[in-house]
Amino acid sequence: MAVPGLRYPGSAANGRRLACDKPELVSREVTRRSQNLQGNHACALGAVAAGCRFYAGYPITPSSEVAERMSLELPRVDGVFIQMEDEIASMGAVLGASIGGVKAMTATSGPGFSLKQENLGYAAAAEIPCVVINVMRGGPSTGLPTRPAQGDVMQARWGTHGDHPVVVLAPASVAEIYSETIRAFELSESLRVPVVVLYDEVIGHLVETVTLPEAGTVKSVERKWAEGARAGFRPYAQAPDGVPVMARPGDGYRTHTTGLTHGEDGFPTQDPEEVARFMERLLGKLDKNRNLVDAYESVACDDAEVLVVAMGITARAAKRAVKLARSRGVRAGLLRPITLWPFPEAALTSLLEHVGAVVVPEMNAGQLCLEVERICRRDVPVRRLNRVDGEPVSPESSAEVLQEQVGHG
């Protein structure tokens, strides 16, 4: 069924212009500052506020509401929405739009995220800004399409082959989905890196009250555009922050975009010294900009004797578990990564100086726990609390494990 307010392409040429002539046909509720929003709808509004003007995607549960809302909101701002033939094409279209100078996004869930991995690797290698929303569901394979899970933690970081940079953000509320989607575009544009916004089905379909900023007050972060002489332009030249400038299409700069390992001129190379310089800069730019990337929340950690590390909806249950445990005499605290990758290792390391045990609840078989165990290095015992049955981890079960860790059970 056609969506009011959208034109549908009859040819590839027509497909270049899909925006609506009549914005009055599209949702007006975005103008209200305080709204009851579903998480996936908040994601779409955050993307538009951040300056996203291109969306290509394929419907997949439980992320489809992101696409539905983008199909309504983008025409209002002269943007482009395309429902593609599959997940692979969706990711390719996003990269093409971004190379063309437009902020671009797609949304998916586990099976579709798997199909996007090759193009995500291309984005990392060619340093093409893009944002991917992954609303997690149960797996593997088709799995549990309508049930929550957190099984894509490691895939979000290591899903594509080779050493590569990627930023993964893990919001835990509807309001945070809105703000972290905006931050995803800020990081992607400023660092020229793919950014994944990773949250589970519960938060994606949760409805909460969100107070939106005044229209036009969200700062739009732009990528660094090339300026100056066209002759001798090197599209991947070294920069102090590790992030090269991008050439704006039509400005006369000669560029070459490839997934092959390349030198500063953008052309493929197998010279060991050039390859080493390329990889060092590519992987090092996140380390050089950790002040922009890092984000986490700590709750009641100052005197904690046992620490919970959790993300997403599980962290919300863990926050309640910390309160329950403290009411029972257990000094518990919570560390919640908001930026999941790169993991906030320094924050966890600092807390390990005074905690006697760590508990990691999660809706998978222990993926987040692997990173926590790596950092703890057997100096502090780590207890896993896993659910893989399509149900969230409860506050009570987490509180019981916290009591057990300090002998109060």
mmCIF file of C-alpha atoms in Angstrom:
data_model
loop_
_atom_site.group_PDB
_atom_site.id
_atom_site.type_symbol
_atom_site.label_atom_id
_atom_site.label_comp_id
_atom_site.label_asym_id
_atom_site.label_seq_id
_atom_site.Cartn_x
_atom_site.Cartn_y
_atom_site.Cartn_z
ATOM 1 C CA MET A 1 0.000 0.000 0.000
ATOM 2 C CA ALA A 2 1.343 3.420 -0.920
ATOM 3 C CA VAL A 3 2.257 5.690 1.951
ATOM 4 C CA PRO A 4 0.624 9.154 1.741
ATOM 5 C CA GLY A 5 3.179 11.858 1.166
ATOM 6 C CA LEU A 6 5.666 9.750 -0.813
ATOM 7 C CA ARG A 7 6.304 9.370 -4.527
ATOM 8 C CA TYR A 8 7.451 6.001 -5.769
ATOM 9 C CA PRO A 9 10.007 5.708 -8.593
ATOM 10 C CA GLY A 10 8.959 4.300 -11.934
ATOM 11 C CA SER A 11 12.565 4.143 -13.092
ATOM 12 C CA ALA A 12 16.097 4.462 -11.776
ATOM 13 C CA ALA A 13 16.166 8.067 -12.929
ATOM 14 C CA ASN A 14 12.966 8.875 -11.103
ATOM 15 C CA GLY A 15 14.290 7.083 -8.045
ATOM 16 C CA ARG A 16 16.762 9.910 -7.499
ATOM 17 C CA ARG A 17 13.945 12.192 -6.386
ATOM 18 C CA LEU A 18 11.537 10.631 -3.917
ATOM 19 C CA ALA A 19 10.836 13.514 -1.536
ATOM 20 C CA CYS A 20 7.268 14.709 -1.071
ATOM 21 C CA ASP A 21 5.857 17.937 -2.499
ATOM 22 C CA LYS A 22 3.248 18.188 0.256
ATOM 23 C CA PRO A 23 4.757 18.105 3.726
ATOM 24 C CA GLU A 24 1.325 18.815 5.191
ATOM 25 C CA LEU A 25 0.403 15.195 4.433
ATOM 26 C CA VAL A 26 3.112 13.947 6.758
ATOM 27 C CA SER A 27 3.049 13.589 10.564
ATOM 28 C CA ARG A 28 2.980 16.893 12.434
ATOM 29 C CA GLU A 29 3.457 15.478 15.909
ATOM 30 C CA VAL A 30 7.202 16.034 15.695
ATOM 31 C CA THR A 31 6.467 19.694 16.432
ATOM 32 C CA ARG A 32 5.297 18.844 19.971
ATOM 33 C CA ARG A 33 8.214 18.973 22.390
ATOM 34 C CA SER A 34 6.949 16.446 24.947
ATOM 35 C CA GLN A 35 5.748 13.210 23.388
ATOM 36 C CA ASN A 36 4.974 9.625 24.259
ATOM 37 C CA LEU A 37 7.311 7.912 21.828
ATOM 38 C CA GLN A 38 8.104 4.355 20.907
ATOM 39 C CA GLY A 39 11.843 3.675 20.911
ATOM 40 C CA ASN A 40 12.022 3.017 17.179
ATOM 41 C CA HIS A 41 10.114 6.226 16.454
ATOM 42 C CA ALA A 42 12.502 8.164 18.692
ATOM 43 C CA CYS A 43 15.356 6.752 16.645
ATOM 44 C CA ALA A 44 13.862 8.131 13.441
ATOM 45 C CA LEU A 45 13.251 11.563 14.973
ATOM 46 C CA GLY A 46 16.786 11.673 16.333
ATOM 47 C CA ALA A 47 18.196 10.837 12.917
ATOM 48 C CA VAL A 48 16.233 13.600 11.204
ATOM 49 C CA ALA A 49 17.216 16.089 13.917
ATOM 50 C CA ALA A 50 20.871 15.153 13.367
ATOM 51 C CA GLY A 51 20.587 15.980 9.677
ATOM 52 C CA CYS A 52 19.954 12.556 8.172
ATOM 53 C CA ARG A 53 18.419 13.094 4.746
ATOM 54 C CA PHE A 54 18.676 9.614 3.225
ATOM 55 C CA TYR A 55 17.319 6.289 4.410
ATOM 56 C CA ALA A 56 17.501 2.989 2.571
ATOM 57 C CA GLY A 57 16.238 -0.152 4.228
ATOM 58 C CA TYR A 58 14.298 -3.383 4.125
ATOM 59 C CA PRO A 59 11.524 -4.240 6.597
ATOM 60 C CA ILE A 60 12.568 -6.638 9.344
ATOM 61 C CA THR A 61 11.125 -7.258 12.797
ATOM 62 C CA PRO A 62 11.646 -5.654 15.308
ATOM 63 C CA SER A 63 13.133 -2.600 13.559
ATOM 64 C CA SER A 64 10.465 -1.930 10.918
ATOM 65 C CA GLU A 65 8.973 1.032 12.779
ATOM 66 C CA VAL A 66 12.213 2.943 12.190
ATOM 67 C CA ALA A 67 11.701 2.664 8.441
ATOM 68 C CA GLU A 68 8.002 3.437 8.711
ATOM 69 C CA ARG A 69 8.657 6.631 10.665
ATOM 70 C CA MET A 70 11.514 7.682 8.380
ATOM 71 C CA SER A 71 9.176 7.296 5.394
ATOM 72 C CA LEU A 72 6.935 9.899 7.018
ATOM 73 C CA GLU A 73 9.524 12.288 8.407
ATOM 74 C CA LEU A 74 12.066 12.532 5.575
ATOM 75 C CA PRO A 75 9.680 14.085 3.028
ATOM 76 C CA ARG A 76 9.032 16.911 5.510
ATOM 77 C CA VAL A 77 12.686 17.942 5.264
ATOM 78 C CA ASP A 78 13.148 17.277 1.544
ATOM 79 C CA GLY A 79 14.865 13.982 2.302
ATOM 80 C CA VAL A 80 14.877 10.679 0.463
ATOM 81 C CA PHE A 81 13.416 7.361 1.640
ATOM 82 C CA ILE A 82 13.888 4.180 -0.388
ATOM 83 C CA GLN A 83 12.639 0.713 0.471
ATOM 84 C CA MET A 84 15.282 -1.460 -1.161
ATOM 85 C CA GLU A 85 15.030 -4.982 -2.535
ATOM 86 C CA ASP A 86 17.175 -6.472 0.224
ATOM 87 C CA GLU A 87 19.545 -5.743 3.109
ATOM 88 C CA ILE A 88 22.699 -5.838 0.983
ATOM 89 C CA ALA A 89 21.365 -3.272 -1.458
ATOM 90 C CA SER A 90 20.177 -1.113 1.435
ATOM 91 C CA MET A 91 23.672 -0.836 2.851
ATOM 92 C CA GLY A 92 25.132 -0.162 -0.590
ATOM 93 C CA ALA A 93 22.642 2.644 -1.175
ATOM 94 C CA VAL A 94 23.522 4.204 2.179
ATOM 95 C CA LEU A 95 27.220 4.214 1.278
ATOM 96 C CA GLY A 96 26.511 5.721 -2.130
ATOM 97 C CA ALA A 97 24.436 8.503 -0.606
ATOM 98 C CA SER A 98 27.119 9.227 1.974
ATOM 99 C CA ILE A 99 29.864 9.401 -0.641
ATOM 100 C CA GLY A 100 27.582 11.858 -2.407
ATOM 101 C CA GLY A 101 27.708 14.107 0.654
ATOM 102 C CA VAL A 102 24.441 13.202 2.404
ATOM 103 C CA LYS A 103 24.018 11.951 5.962
ATOM 104 C CA ALA A 104 22.599 8.457 5.541
ATOM 105 C CA MET A 105 21.210 5.656 7.705
ATOM 106 C CA THR A 106 19.634 2.219 7.620
ATOM 107 C CA ALA A 107 17.981 0.009 10.247
ATOM 108 C CA THR A 108 17.797 -3.751 10.614
ATOM 109 C CA SER A 109 17.927 -6.689 13.011
ATOM 110 C CA GLY A 110 20.216 -9.710 13.376
ATOM 111 C CA PRO A 111 19.688 -11.558 10.061
ATOM 112 C CA GLY A 112 19.834 -8.316 8.098
ATOM 113 C CA PHE A 113 22.841 -7.123 10.085
ATOM 114 C CA SER A 114 24.649 -10.282 8.976
ATOM 115 C CA LEU A 115 23.943 -9.432 5.339
ATOM 116 C CA LYS A 116 25.277 -5.888 5.764
ATOM 117 C CA GLN A 117 28.699 -6.945 7.028
ATOM 118 C CA GLU A 118 30.571 -6.843 3.710
ATOM 119 C CA ASN A 119 29.471 -3.286 3.023
ATOM 120 C CA LEU A 120 30.174 -2.314 6.632
ATOM 121 C CA GLY A 121 33.735 -3.486 6.073
ATOM 122 C CA TYR A 122 33.859 -1.384 2.914
ATOM 123 C CA ALA A 123 32.655 1.641 4.880
ATOM 124 C CA ALA A 124 35.357 1.086 7.495
ATOM 125 C CA ALA A 125 38.131 0.709 4.900
ATOM 126 C CA ALA A 126 37.062 3.581 2.656
ATOM 127 C CA GLU A 127 36.121 5.702 5.699
ATOM 128 C CA ILE A 128 32.565 6.395 4.595
ATOM 129 C CA PRO A 129 30.358 7.920 7.324
ATOM 130 C CA CYS A 130 27.159 5.947 7.929
ATOM 131 C CA VAL A 131 24.820 4.948 10.745
ATOM 132 C CA VAL A 132 23.300 1.480 11.155
ATOM 133 C CA ILE A 133 20.521 0.767 13.647
ATOM 134 C CA ASN A 134 20.384 -2.832 14.904
ATOM 135 C CA VAL A 135 17.315 -3.688 16.984
ATOM 136 C CA MET A 136 18.327 -7.046 18.418
ATOM 137 C CA ARG A 137 16.124 -10.131 18.474
ATOM 138 C CA GLY A 138 16.669 -13.779 19.353
ATOM 139 C CA GLY A 139 18.926 -15.888 17.146
ATOM 140 C CA PRO A 140 20.718 -17.597 15.526
ATOM 141 C CA SER A 141 19.285 -17.614 11.994
ATOM 142 C CA THR A 142 15.622 -16.569 11.865
ATOM 143 C CA GLY A 143 15.493 -17.228 15.591
ATOM 144 C CA LEU A 144 12.869 -15.378 17.618
ATOM 145 C CA PRO A 145 11.752 -12.425 15.459
ATOM 146 C CA THR A 146 9.448 -10.914 18.097
ATOM 147 C CA ARG A 147 11.454 -11.620 21.257
ATOM 148 C CA PRO A 148 14.349 -9.593 22.738
ATOM 149 C CA ALA A 149 17.977 -10.645 22.926
ATOM 150 C CA GLN A 150 21.455 -9.137 23.128
ATOM 151 C CA GLY A 151 23.233 -11.660 20.948
ATOM 152 C CA ASP A 152 24.810 -9.175 18.517
ATOM 153 C CA VAL A 153 27.304 -7.643 20.953
ATOM 154 C CA MET A 154 30.354 -9.268 19.389
ATOM 155 C CA GLN A 155 29.011 -9.170 15.844
ATOM 156 C CA ALA A 156 28.609 -5.407 16.117
ATOM 157 C CA ARG A 157 32.324 -5.136 16.853
ATOM 158 C CA TRP A 158 33.818 -8.010 14.842
ATOM 159 C CA GLY A 159 31.131 -8.940 12.305
ATOM 160 C CA THR A 160 33.138 -7.991 9.238
ATOM 161 C CA HIS A 161 36.547 -9.494 8.536
ATOM 162 C CA GLY A 162 39.915 -7.899 9.200
ATOM 163 C CA ASP A 163 41.022 -5.275 11.701
ATOM 164 C CA HIS A 164 38.710 -2.310 11.376
ATOM 165 C CA PRO A 165 37.358 0.669 13.341
ATOM 166 C CA VAL A 166 33.715 0.836 14.392
ATOM 167 C CA VAL A 167 31.790 2.645 17.103
ATOM 168 C CA VAL A 168 28.841 0.919 18.784
ATOM 169 C CA LEU A 169 26.393 2.838 20.987
ATOM 170 C CA ALA A 170 23.999 1.039 23.355
ATOM 171 C CA PRO A 171 21.089 3.217 24.563
ATOM 172 C CA ALA A 172 18.931 2.014 27.462
ATOM 173 C CA SER A 173 15.824 4.206 27.203
ATOM 174 C CA VAL A 174 13.623 5.813 24.593
ATOM 175 C CA ALA A 175 15.082 9.244 25.355
ATOM 176 C CA GLU A 176 18.572 7.820 25.033
ATOM 177 C CA ILE A 177 17.740 6.219 21.695
ATOM 178 C CA TYR A 178 16.903 9.732 20.486
ATOM 179 C CA SER A 179 20.062 11.338 21.863
ATOM 180 C CA GLU A 180 22.408 8.477 20.965
ATOM 181 C CA THR A 181 21.143 8.406 17.394
ATOM 182 C CA ILE A 182 22.085 12.063 17.170
ATOM 183 C CA ARG A 183 25.485 11.271 18.674
ATOM 184 C CA ALA A 184 25.900 8.417 16.212
ATOM 185 C CA PHE A 185 25.760 10.900 13.356
ATOM 186 C CA GLU A 186 28.106 13.283 15.156
ATOM 187 C CA LEU A 187 30.710 10.545 15.606
ATOM 188 C CA SER A 188 30.263 9.055 12.160
ATOM 189 C CA GLU A 189 30.633 12.389 10.405
ATOM 190 C CA SER A 190 33.497 13.733 12.512
ATOM 191 C CA LEU A 191 35.526 10.491 12.561
ATOM 192 C CA ARG A 192 34.557 9.032 9.167
ATOM 193 C CA VAL A 193 33.629 5.709 10.694
ATOM 194 C CA PRO A 194 30.554 3.476 10.617
ATOM 195 C CA VAL A 195 28.527 3.781 13.818
ATOM 196 C CA VAL A 196 26.099 1.117 15.010
ATOM 197 C CA VAL A 197 23.270 1.972 17.400
ATOM 198 C CA LEU A 198 22.542 -1.300 19.193
ATOM 199 C CA TYR A 199 19.461 -1.882 21.312
ATOM 200 C CA ASP A 200 17.047 -4.727 21.969
ATOM 201 C CA GLU A 201 13.428 -5.343 21.016
ATOM 202 C CA VAL A 202 12.136 -4.296 24.456
ATOM 203 C CA ILE A 203 13.557 -0.787 24.226
ATOM 204 C CA GLY A 204 12.723 -0.548 20.524
ATOM 205 C CA HIS A 205 9.035 -1.118 21.254
ATOM 206 C CA LEU A 206 8.927 0.562 24.660
ATOM 207 C CA VAL A 207 6.841 3.751 24.883
ATOM 208 C CA GLU A 208 8.118 6.492 27.208
ATOM 209 C CA THR A 209 7.704 10.233 27.525
ATOM 210 C CA VAL A 210 10.485 12.108 25.781
ATOM 211 C CA THR A 211 11.060 15.853 25.819
ATOM 212 C CA LEU A 212 12.488 16.837 22.462
ATOM 213 C CA PRO A 213 14.726 19.878 21.984
ATOM 214 C CA GLU A 214 13.326 22.965 20.330
ATOM 215 C CA ALA A 215 13.233 22.719 16.550
ATOM 216 C CA GLY A 216 16.527 23.788 15.014
ATOM 217 C CA THR A 217 18.504 23.666 18.272
ATOM 218 C CA VAL A 218 20.246 20.334 17.637
ATOM 219 C CA LYS A 219 23.770 21.071 16.483
ATOM 220 C CA SER A 220 24.472 19.499 13.112
ATOM 221 C CA VAL A 221 28.024 18.128 12.987
ATOM 222 C CA GLU A 222 29.488 18.058 9.491
ATOM 223 C CA ARG A 223 32.390 16.035 8.154
ATOM 224 C CA LYS A 224 35.596 17.869 7.334
ATOM 225 C CA TRP A 225 35.332 18.991 3.721
ATOM 226 C CA ALA A 226 38.368 19.484 1.500
ATOM 227 C CA GLU A 227 39.407 23.072 0.837
ATOM 228 C CA GLY A 228 42.190 24.715 -1.125
ATOM 229 C CA ALA A 229 44.097 23.655 -4.220
ATOM 230 C CA ARG A 230 42.674 20.849 -6.333
ATOM 231 C CA ALA A 231 46.005 19.889 -7.845
ATOM 232 C CA GLY A 232 47.868 17.285 -5.839
ATOM 233 C CA PHE A 233 44.912 16.550 -3.546
ATOM 234 C CA ARG A 234 45.457 13.410 -1.460
ATOM 235 C CA PRO A 235 42.106 12.128 -0.164
ATOM 236 C CA TYR A 236 43.647 9.983 2.585
ATOM 237 C CA ALA A 237 46.439 12.263 3.737
ATOM 238 C CA GLN A 238 47.569 12.084 7.354
ATOM 239 C CA ALA A 239 45.860 14.486 9.756
ATOM 240 C CA PRO A 240 46.622 15.351 13.403
ATOM 241 C CA ASP A 241 43.411 13.684 14.597
ATOM 242 C CA GLY A 242 43.804 10.764 12.197
ATOM 243 C CA VAL A 243 40.719 11.741 10.190
ATOM 244 C CA PRO A 244 41.295 12.838 6.569
ATOM 245 C CA VAL A 245 39.106 15.416 4.865
ATOM 246 C CA MET A 246 36.464 14.374 2.337
ATOM 247 C CA ALA A 247 36.002 15.808 -1.119
ATOM 248 C CA ARG A 248 32.571 17.260 -1.747
ATOM 249 C CA PRO A 249 31.138 15.922 -5.032
ATOM 250 C CA GLY A 250 31.347 18.538 -7.750
ATOM 251 C CA ASP A 251 34.082 20.589 -6.089
ATOM 252 C CA GLY A 252 36.724 19.442 -8.565
ATOM 253 C CA TYR A 253 38.868 17.228 -6.340
ATOM 254 C CA ARG A 254 40.025 13.949 -7.851
ATOM 255 C CA THR A 255 39.312 11.022 -5.552
ATOM 256 C CA HIS A 256 39.432 7.246 -5.728
ATOM 257 C CA THR A 257 37.245 5.151 -3.444
ATOM 258 C CA THR A 258 38.068 1.486 -2.927
ATOM 259 C CA GLY A 259 37.869 -1.295 -0.397
ATOM 260 C CA LEU A 260 41.394 -2.320 -1.305
ATOM 261 C CA THR A 261 44.129 -1.211 1.074
ATOM 262 C CA HIS A 262 45.247 2.128 -0.299
ATOM 263 C CA GLY A 263 47.812 4.863 0.086
ATOM 264 C CA GLU A 264 47.205 8.546 0.740
ATOM 265 C CA ASP A 265 46.220 9.012 -2.916
ATOM 266 C CA GLY A 266 43.399 6.506 -2.529
ATOM 267 C CA PHE A 267 44.850 4.008 -4.985
ATOM 268 C CA PRO A 268 45.561 0.374 -4.030
ATOM 269 C CA THR A 269 48.966 -0.479 -2.622
ATOM 270 C CA GLN A 270 50.782 -3.542 -1.328
ATOM 271 C CA ASP A 271 53.861 -1.666 -0.209
ATOM 272 C CA PRO A 272 54.447 -2.818 3.397
ATOM 273 C CA GLU A 273 55.322 0.657 4.672
ATOM 274 C CA GLU A 274 52.268 2.256 3.066
ATOM 275 C CA VAL A 275 50.024 -0.545 4.310
ATOM 276 C CA ALA A 276 51.379 -0.154 7.840
ATOM 277 C CA ARG A 277 50.820 3.626 7.779
ATOM 278 C CA PHE A 278 47.280 3.149 6.494
ATOM 279 C CA MET A 279 46.349 0.587 9.139
ATOM 280 C CA GLU A 280 47.978 2.543 11.954
ATOM 281 C CA ARG A 281 45.996 5.652 11.058
ATOM 282 C CA LEU A 282 42.761 3.749 10.391
ATOM 283 C CA LEU A 283 42.824 1.893 13.699
ATOM 284 C CA GLY A 284 44.358 4.738 15.687
ATOM 285 C CA LYS A 285 41.840 7.459 14.944
ATOM 286 C CA LEU A 286 39.411 6.175 17.575
ATOM 287 C CA ASP A 287 42.153 6.103 20.210
ATOM 288 C CA LYS A 288 43.059 9.686 19.326
ATOM 289 C CA ASN A 289 39.464 10.766 19.813
ATOM 290 C CA ARG A 290 38.354 8.778 22.866
ATOM 291 C CA ASN A 291 37.223 12.036 24.481
ATOM 292 C CA LEU A 292 34.501 12.192 21.820
ATOM 293 C CA VAL A 293 33.707 8.493 21.770
ATOM 294 C CA ASP A 294 33.648 7.315 25.392
ATOM 295 C CA ALA A 295 30.388 7.392 27.352
ATOM 296 C CA TYR A 296 29.168 5.364 30.310
ATOM 297 C CA GLU A 297 26.948 5.603 33.382
ATOM 298 C CA SER A 298 28.011 4.591 36.879
ATOM 299 C CA VAL A 299 25.498 4.103 39.698
ATOM 300 C CA ALA A 300 26.422 3.787 43.397
ATOM 301 C CA CYS A 301 29.976 2.777 42.530
ATOM 302 C CA ASP A 302 31.927 4.861 45.070
ATOM 303 C CA ASP A 303 31.655 2.315 47.876
ATOM 304 C CA ALA A 304 30.618 -0.750 45.879
ATOM 305 C CA GLU A 305 31.891 -4.136 47.005
ATOM 306 C CA VAL A 306 30.262 -5.931 44.086
ATOM 307 C CA LEU A 307 29.794 -4.438 40.621
ATOM 308 C CA VAL A 308 27.234 -5.126 37.914
ATOM 309 C CA VAL A 309 28.229 -4.501 34.291
ATOM 310 C CA ALA A 310 25.210 -4.445 31.985
ATOM 311 C CA MET A 311 23.807 -2.746 28.893
ATOM 312 C CA GLY A 312 20.431 -1.927 27.384
ATOM 313 C CA ILE A 313 17.245 -3.168 29.014
ATOM 314 C CA THR A 314 19.315 -5.504 31.193
ATOM 315 C CA ALA A 315 21.036 -2.475 32.713
ATOM 316 C CA ARG A 316 17.647 -1.050 33.687
ATOM 317 C CA ALA A 317 16.843 -4.265 35.517
ATOM 318 C CA ALA A 318 20.335 -4.175 37.031
ATOM 319 C CA LYS A 319 19.788 -0.644 38.327
ATOM 320 C CA ARG A 320 16.734 -1.889 40.189
ATOM 321 C CA ALA A 321 18.732 -4.905 41.378
ATOM 322 C CA VAL A 322 21.380 -2.593 42.835
ATOM 323 C CA LYS A 323 18.691 -0.818 44.884
ATOM 324 C CA LEU A 324 17.278 -4.139 46.071
ATOM 325 C CA ALA A 325 20.724 -5.412 47.020
ATOM 326 C CA ARG A 326 21.567 -2.256 48.970
ATOM 327 C CA SER A 327 18.284 -2.530 50.862
ATOM 328 C CA ARG A 328 19.505 -5.974 51.931
ATOM 329 C CA GLY A 329 22.906 -4.771 53.079
ATOM 330 C CA VAL A 330 24.927 -5.456 49.933
ATOM 331 C CA ARG A 331 26.981 -2.498 48.654
ATOM 332 C CA ALA A 332 26.313 -2.979 44.954
ATOM 333 C CA GLY A 333 27.085 -0.672 42.043
ATOM 334 C CA LEU A 334 26.425 -0.547 38.310
ATOM 335 C CA LEU A 335 28.636 0.289 35.341
ATOM 336 C CA ARG A 336 26.631 0.722 32.150
ATOM 337 C CA PRO A 337 28.513 1.180 28.883
ATOM 338 C CA ILE A 338 26.702 3.700 26.694
ATOM 339 C CA THR A 339 29.484 3.487 24.157
ATOM 340 C CA LEU A 340 29.814 -0.283 24.009
ATOM 341 C CA TRP A 341 32.703 -0.343 21.533
ATOM 342 C CA PRO A 342 35.336 0.864 22.141
ATOM 343 C CA PHE A 343 34.573 -0.587 25.571
ATOM 344 C CA PRO A 344 35.096 1.792 28.556
ATOM 345 C CA GLU A 345 38.071 -0.205 29.799
ATOM 346 C CA ALA A 346 39.605 2.606 31.843
ATOM 347 C CA ALA A 347 36.378 3.120 33.802
ATOM 348 C CA LEU A 348 36.069 -0.573 34.622
ATOM 349 C CA THR A 349 39.748 -0.889 35.522
ATOM 350 C CA SER A 350 39.424 1.984 37.983
ATOM 351 C CA LEU A 351 36.429 0.376 39.689
ATOM 352 C CA LEU A 352 38.201 -2.967 39.978
ATOM 353 C CA GLU A 353 40.569 -1.404 42.507
ATOM 354 C CA HIS A 354 37.928 -1.634 45.243
ATOM 355 C CA VAL A 355 35.298 -4.210 44.203
ATOM 356 C CA GLY A 356 35.522 -7.840 45.211
ATOM 357 C CA ALA A 357 33.354 -9.367 42.494
ATOM 358 C CA VAL A 358 31.699 -8.531 39.166
ATOM 359 C CA VAL A 359 28.333 -9.774 37.893
ATOM 360 C CA VAL A 360 27.450 -9.576 34.187
ATOM 361 C CA PRO A 361 23.761 -10.161 33.381
ATOM 362 C CA GLU A 362 22.894 -10.278 29.695
ATOM 363 C CA MET A 363 20.437 -11.759 27.206
ATOM 364 C CA ASN A 364 22.973 -13.975 25.466
ATOM 365 C CA ALA A 365 25.397 -16.765 26.327
ATOM 366 C CA GLY A 366 28.041 -14.413 27.740
ATOM 367 C CA GLN A 367 29.352 -12.063 25.041
ATOM 368 C CA LEU A 368 29.706 -8.904 27.126
ATOM 369 C CA CYS A 369 31.179 -11.036 29.887
ATOM 370 C CA LEU A 370 34.052 -12.056 27.596
ATOM 371 C CA GLU A 371 35.236 -8.443 27.465
ATOM 372 C CA VAL A 372 34.767 -7.978 31.207
ATOM 373 C CA GLU A 373 36.727 -11.159 31.936
ATOM 374 C CA ARG A 374 39.523 -9.972 29.655
ATOM 375 C CA ILE A 375 39.853 -6.757 31.640
ATOM 376 C CA CYS A 376 39.536 -8.427 35.052
ATOM 377 C CA ARG A 377 42.352 -10.882 34.213
ATOM 378 C CA ARG A 378 41.329 -13.260 37.010
ATOM 379 C CA ASP A 379 42.186 -10.624 39.625
ATOM 380 C CA VAL A 380 38.484 -10.247 40.407
ATOM 381 C CA PRO A 381 35.961 -13.107 40.081
ATOM 382 C CA VAL A 382 33.328 -12.604 37.372
ATOM 383 C CA ARG A 383 29.883 -14.212 37.621
ATOM 384 C CA ARG A 384 27.753 -14.692 34.528
ATOM 385 C CA LEU A 385 23.970 -14.372 34.566
ATOM 386 C CA ASN A 386 22.630 -15.320 31.141
ATOM 387 C CA ARG A 387 19.220 -15.712 29.552
ATOM 388 C CA VAL A 388 18.858 -17.086 26.018
ATOM 389 C CA ASP A 389 15.133 -17.906 26.095
ATOM 390 C CA GLY A 390 13.714 -14.665 24.699
ATOM 391 C CA GLU A 391 12.943 -13.213 28.127
ATOM 392 C CA PRO A 392 14.712 -10.304 29.889
ATOM 393 C CA VAL A 393 16.849 -10.771 32.994
ATOM 394 C CA SER A 394 14.763 -9.813 36.038
ATOM 395 C CA PRO A 395 15.885 -7.406 38.784
ATOM 396 C CA GLU A 396 15.236 -10.041 41.452
ATOM 397 C CA SER A 397 17.460 -12.662 39.834
ATOM 398 C CA SER A 398 20.278 -10.125 39.537
ATOM 399 C CA ALA A 399 19.838 -9.044 43.167
ATOM 400 C CA GLU A 400 20.040 -12.659 44.336
ATOM 401 C CA VAL A 401 23.313 -13.175 42.490
ATOM 402 C CA LEU A 402 24.695 -9.957 43.982
ATOM 403 C CA GLN A 403 23.910 -11.248 47.471
ATOM 404 C CA GLU A 404 25.594 -14.554 46.721
ATOM 405 C CA GLN A 405 28.817 -12.824 45.682
ATOM 406 C CA VAL A 406 29.329 -11.287 49.119
ATOM 407 C CA GLY A 407 27.975 -14.160 51.201
ATOM 408 C CA HIS A 408 24.648 -12.519 52.062
ATOM 409 C CA GLY A 409 22.539 -15.104 50.236
#
